[in-house]
Short mmCIF file of C-alpha atoms in Angstrom, two decimals:
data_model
loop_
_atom_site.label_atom_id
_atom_site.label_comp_id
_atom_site.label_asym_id
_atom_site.label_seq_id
_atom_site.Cartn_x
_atom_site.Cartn_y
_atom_site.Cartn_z
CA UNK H 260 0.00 0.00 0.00
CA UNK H 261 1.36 3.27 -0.94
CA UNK H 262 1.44 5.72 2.32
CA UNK H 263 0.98 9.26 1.00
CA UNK H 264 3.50 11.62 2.95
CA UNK H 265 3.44 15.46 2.37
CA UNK H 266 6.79 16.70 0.49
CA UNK H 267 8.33 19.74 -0.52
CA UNK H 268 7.77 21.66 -3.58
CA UNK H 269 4.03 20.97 -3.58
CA UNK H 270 4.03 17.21 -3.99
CA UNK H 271 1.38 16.63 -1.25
CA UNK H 272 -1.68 15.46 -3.08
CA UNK H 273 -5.17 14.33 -2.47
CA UNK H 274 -4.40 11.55 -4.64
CA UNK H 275 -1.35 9.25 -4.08
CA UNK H 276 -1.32 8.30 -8.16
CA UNK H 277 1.27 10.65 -8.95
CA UNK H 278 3.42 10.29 -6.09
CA UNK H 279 4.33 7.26 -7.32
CA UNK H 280 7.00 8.63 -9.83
CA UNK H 281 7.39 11.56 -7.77
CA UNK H 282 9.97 10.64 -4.34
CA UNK H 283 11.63 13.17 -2.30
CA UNK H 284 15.24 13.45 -2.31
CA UNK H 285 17.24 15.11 0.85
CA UNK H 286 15.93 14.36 4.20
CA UNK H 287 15.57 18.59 4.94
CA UNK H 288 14.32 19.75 1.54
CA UNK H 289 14.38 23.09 3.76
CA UNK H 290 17.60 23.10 4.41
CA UNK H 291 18.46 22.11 0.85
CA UNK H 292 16.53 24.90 -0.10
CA UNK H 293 18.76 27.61 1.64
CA UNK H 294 21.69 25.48 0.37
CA UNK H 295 21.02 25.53 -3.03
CA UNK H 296 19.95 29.14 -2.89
CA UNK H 297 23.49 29.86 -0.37
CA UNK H 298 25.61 28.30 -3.67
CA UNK H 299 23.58 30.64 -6.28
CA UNK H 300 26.73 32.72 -6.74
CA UNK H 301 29.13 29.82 -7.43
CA UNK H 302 26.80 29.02 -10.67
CA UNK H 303 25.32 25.69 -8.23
CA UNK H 304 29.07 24.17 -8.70
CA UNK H 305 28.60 22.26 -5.58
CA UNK H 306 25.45 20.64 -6.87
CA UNK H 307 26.49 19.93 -10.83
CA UNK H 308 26.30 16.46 -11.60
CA UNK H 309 26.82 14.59 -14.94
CA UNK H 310 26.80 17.56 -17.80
CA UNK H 311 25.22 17.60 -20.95
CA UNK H 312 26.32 20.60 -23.50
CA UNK H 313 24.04 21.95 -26.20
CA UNK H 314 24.80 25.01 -28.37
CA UNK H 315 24.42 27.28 -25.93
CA UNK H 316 23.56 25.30 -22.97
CA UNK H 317 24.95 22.94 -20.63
CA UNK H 318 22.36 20.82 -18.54
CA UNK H 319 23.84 19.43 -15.60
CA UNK H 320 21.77 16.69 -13.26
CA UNK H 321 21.61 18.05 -9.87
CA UNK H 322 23.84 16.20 -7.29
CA UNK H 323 21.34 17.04 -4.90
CA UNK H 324 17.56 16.60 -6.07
CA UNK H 325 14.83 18.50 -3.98
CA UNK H 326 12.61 16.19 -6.21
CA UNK H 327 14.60 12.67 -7.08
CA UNK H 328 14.87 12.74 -10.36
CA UNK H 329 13.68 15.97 -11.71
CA UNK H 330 16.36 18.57 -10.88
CA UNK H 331 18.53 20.30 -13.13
CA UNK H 332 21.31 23.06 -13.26
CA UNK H 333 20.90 25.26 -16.83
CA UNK H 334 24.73 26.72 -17.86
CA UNK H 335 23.77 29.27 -20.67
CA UNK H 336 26.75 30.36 -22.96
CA UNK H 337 27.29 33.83 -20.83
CA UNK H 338 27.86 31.45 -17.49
CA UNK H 339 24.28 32.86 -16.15
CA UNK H 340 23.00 29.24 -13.91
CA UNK H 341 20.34 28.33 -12.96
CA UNK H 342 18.75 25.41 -10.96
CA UNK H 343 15.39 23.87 -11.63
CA UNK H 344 13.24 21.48 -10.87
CA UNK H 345 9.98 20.19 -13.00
CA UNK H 346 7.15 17.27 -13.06
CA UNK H 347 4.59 16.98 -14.71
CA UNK H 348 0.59 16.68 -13.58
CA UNK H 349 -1.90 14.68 -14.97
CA UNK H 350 -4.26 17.09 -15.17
CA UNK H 351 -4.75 20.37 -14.42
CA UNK H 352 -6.75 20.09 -10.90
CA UNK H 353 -3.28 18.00 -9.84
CA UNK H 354 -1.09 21.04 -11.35
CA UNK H 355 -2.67 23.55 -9.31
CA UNK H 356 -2.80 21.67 -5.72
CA UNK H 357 0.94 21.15 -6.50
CA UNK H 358 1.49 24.96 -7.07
CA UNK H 359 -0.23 26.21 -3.87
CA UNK H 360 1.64 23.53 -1.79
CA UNK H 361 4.77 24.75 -3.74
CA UNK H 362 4.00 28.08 -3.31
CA UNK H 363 3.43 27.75 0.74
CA UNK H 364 6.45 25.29 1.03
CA UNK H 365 9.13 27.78 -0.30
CA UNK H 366 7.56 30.43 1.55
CA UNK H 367 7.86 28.96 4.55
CA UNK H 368 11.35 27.61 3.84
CA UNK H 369 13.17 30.73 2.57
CA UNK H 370 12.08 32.78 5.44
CA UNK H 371 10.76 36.38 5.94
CA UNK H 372 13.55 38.32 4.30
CA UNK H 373 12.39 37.10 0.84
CA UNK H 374 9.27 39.15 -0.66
CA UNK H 375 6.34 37.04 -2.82
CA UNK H 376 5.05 38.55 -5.46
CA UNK H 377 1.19 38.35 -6.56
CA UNK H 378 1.01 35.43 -8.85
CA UNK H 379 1.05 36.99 -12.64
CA UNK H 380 0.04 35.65 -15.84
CA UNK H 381 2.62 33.36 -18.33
CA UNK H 382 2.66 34.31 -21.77
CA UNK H 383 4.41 32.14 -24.33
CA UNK H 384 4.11 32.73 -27.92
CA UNK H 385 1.53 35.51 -27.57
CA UNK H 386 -0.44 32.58 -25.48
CA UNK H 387 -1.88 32.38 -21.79
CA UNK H 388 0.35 29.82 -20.35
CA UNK H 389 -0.42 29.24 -16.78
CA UNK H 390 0.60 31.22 -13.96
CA UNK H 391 3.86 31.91 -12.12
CA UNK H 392 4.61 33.28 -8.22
CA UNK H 393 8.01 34.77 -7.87
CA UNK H 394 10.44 35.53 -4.98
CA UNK H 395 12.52 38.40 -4.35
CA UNK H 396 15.80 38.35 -1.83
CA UNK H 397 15.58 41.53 -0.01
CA UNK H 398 19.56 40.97 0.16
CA UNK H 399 21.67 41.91 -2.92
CA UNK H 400 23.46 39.54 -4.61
CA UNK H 401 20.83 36.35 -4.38
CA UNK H 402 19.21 34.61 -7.05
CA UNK H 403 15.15 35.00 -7.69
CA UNK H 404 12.75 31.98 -6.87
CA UNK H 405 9.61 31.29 -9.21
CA UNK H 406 6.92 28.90 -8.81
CA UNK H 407 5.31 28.23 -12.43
CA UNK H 408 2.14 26.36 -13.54
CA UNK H 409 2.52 25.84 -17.05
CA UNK H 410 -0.85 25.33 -18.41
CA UNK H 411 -0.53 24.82 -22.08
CA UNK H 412 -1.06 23.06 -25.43
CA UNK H 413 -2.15 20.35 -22.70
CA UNK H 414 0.77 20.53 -20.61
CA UNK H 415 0.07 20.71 -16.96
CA UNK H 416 3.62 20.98 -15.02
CA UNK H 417 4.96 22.40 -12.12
CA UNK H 418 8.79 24.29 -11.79
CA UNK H 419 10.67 25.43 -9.40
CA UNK H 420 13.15 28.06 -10.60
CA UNK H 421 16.07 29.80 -8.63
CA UNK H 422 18.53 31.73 -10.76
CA UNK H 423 18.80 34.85 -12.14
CA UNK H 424 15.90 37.42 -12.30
CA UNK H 425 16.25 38.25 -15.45
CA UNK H 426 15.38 34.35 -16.52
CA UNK H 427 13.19 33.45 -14.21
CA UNK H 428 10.46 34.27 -16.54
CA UNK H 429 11.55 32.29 -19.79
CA UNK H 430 11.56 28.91 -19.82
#
């Protein structure tokens, strides 16, 4: 029998069905948090894993995976990083119960020196694409945190973005 157990990054769910692929992976994902977000101006080195290089990206699995299995650090070509993690809902209803637990979770784990944003609209290609609740460091120096719901063409995913501001809105 598969025991439901609430986990960071909004993976607490009414239904167990999806938390079958999806696992938690650090023991503190609070803690991770502030690591992760603590490395930000190394690029993430301490977290890069196995690379993969594009044109004018490198992908690198995380070392450390908030989400087993579905976190990433982005390298673009001007050495901007990024780290991410994604995973996908089967259905919208599922997408947005993992946002708001998302949303509440890195609230409550990055602390009161951080400033949330009211949610705002995603636009891809000219196209509604969901929603997206961002996080600003009241400190100089630290990355930006997004929460998106990517609603479209029948995609229904969840990411968790910390990187620059200045990408936090394009992906």
């Amino acid at each position: 029998m598969l025991k439901c157990t609430p986990l960071l990054i909004g993976l607490s769910l009414s239904a167990c069905a999806v938390q079958e692929k999806l696992t938690l992976g650090v023991e503190d994902p609070c803690t991770s948090l502030q690591n992760i977000v603590a490395d930000y101006n190394s690029g993430f080195s301490s977290y890069r894993g196995k690379a993969s290089t594009f044109q004018s990206i490198t992908v690198f699995r995380a070392k450390e995976q908030i989400i087993s299995g579905h976190c990433e650090i982005w390298e673009w070509a001007n050495e901007d990083s990024a780290y991410m993690c994604s995973s996908t809902a089967p259905n919208e209803d599922v997408a947005k119960a993992m946002y708001d637990k998302s949303i509440d979770s890195v609230a409550r784990c990055i602390g009161n020196t951080w400033t949330q944003e009211a949610e705002a609209e995603r636009i891809r290609d000219g196209e509604a694409a969901g929603v997206a609740t961002r996080f600003s460091a009241q400190e100089a120096g630290k990355p930006g945190i997004a929460v998106h719901r990517v609603d479209y063409r029948r995609d229904n995913s969840v990411y968790i973005y910390i990187g620059p501001t200045s990408r936090r809105d394009h992906f």
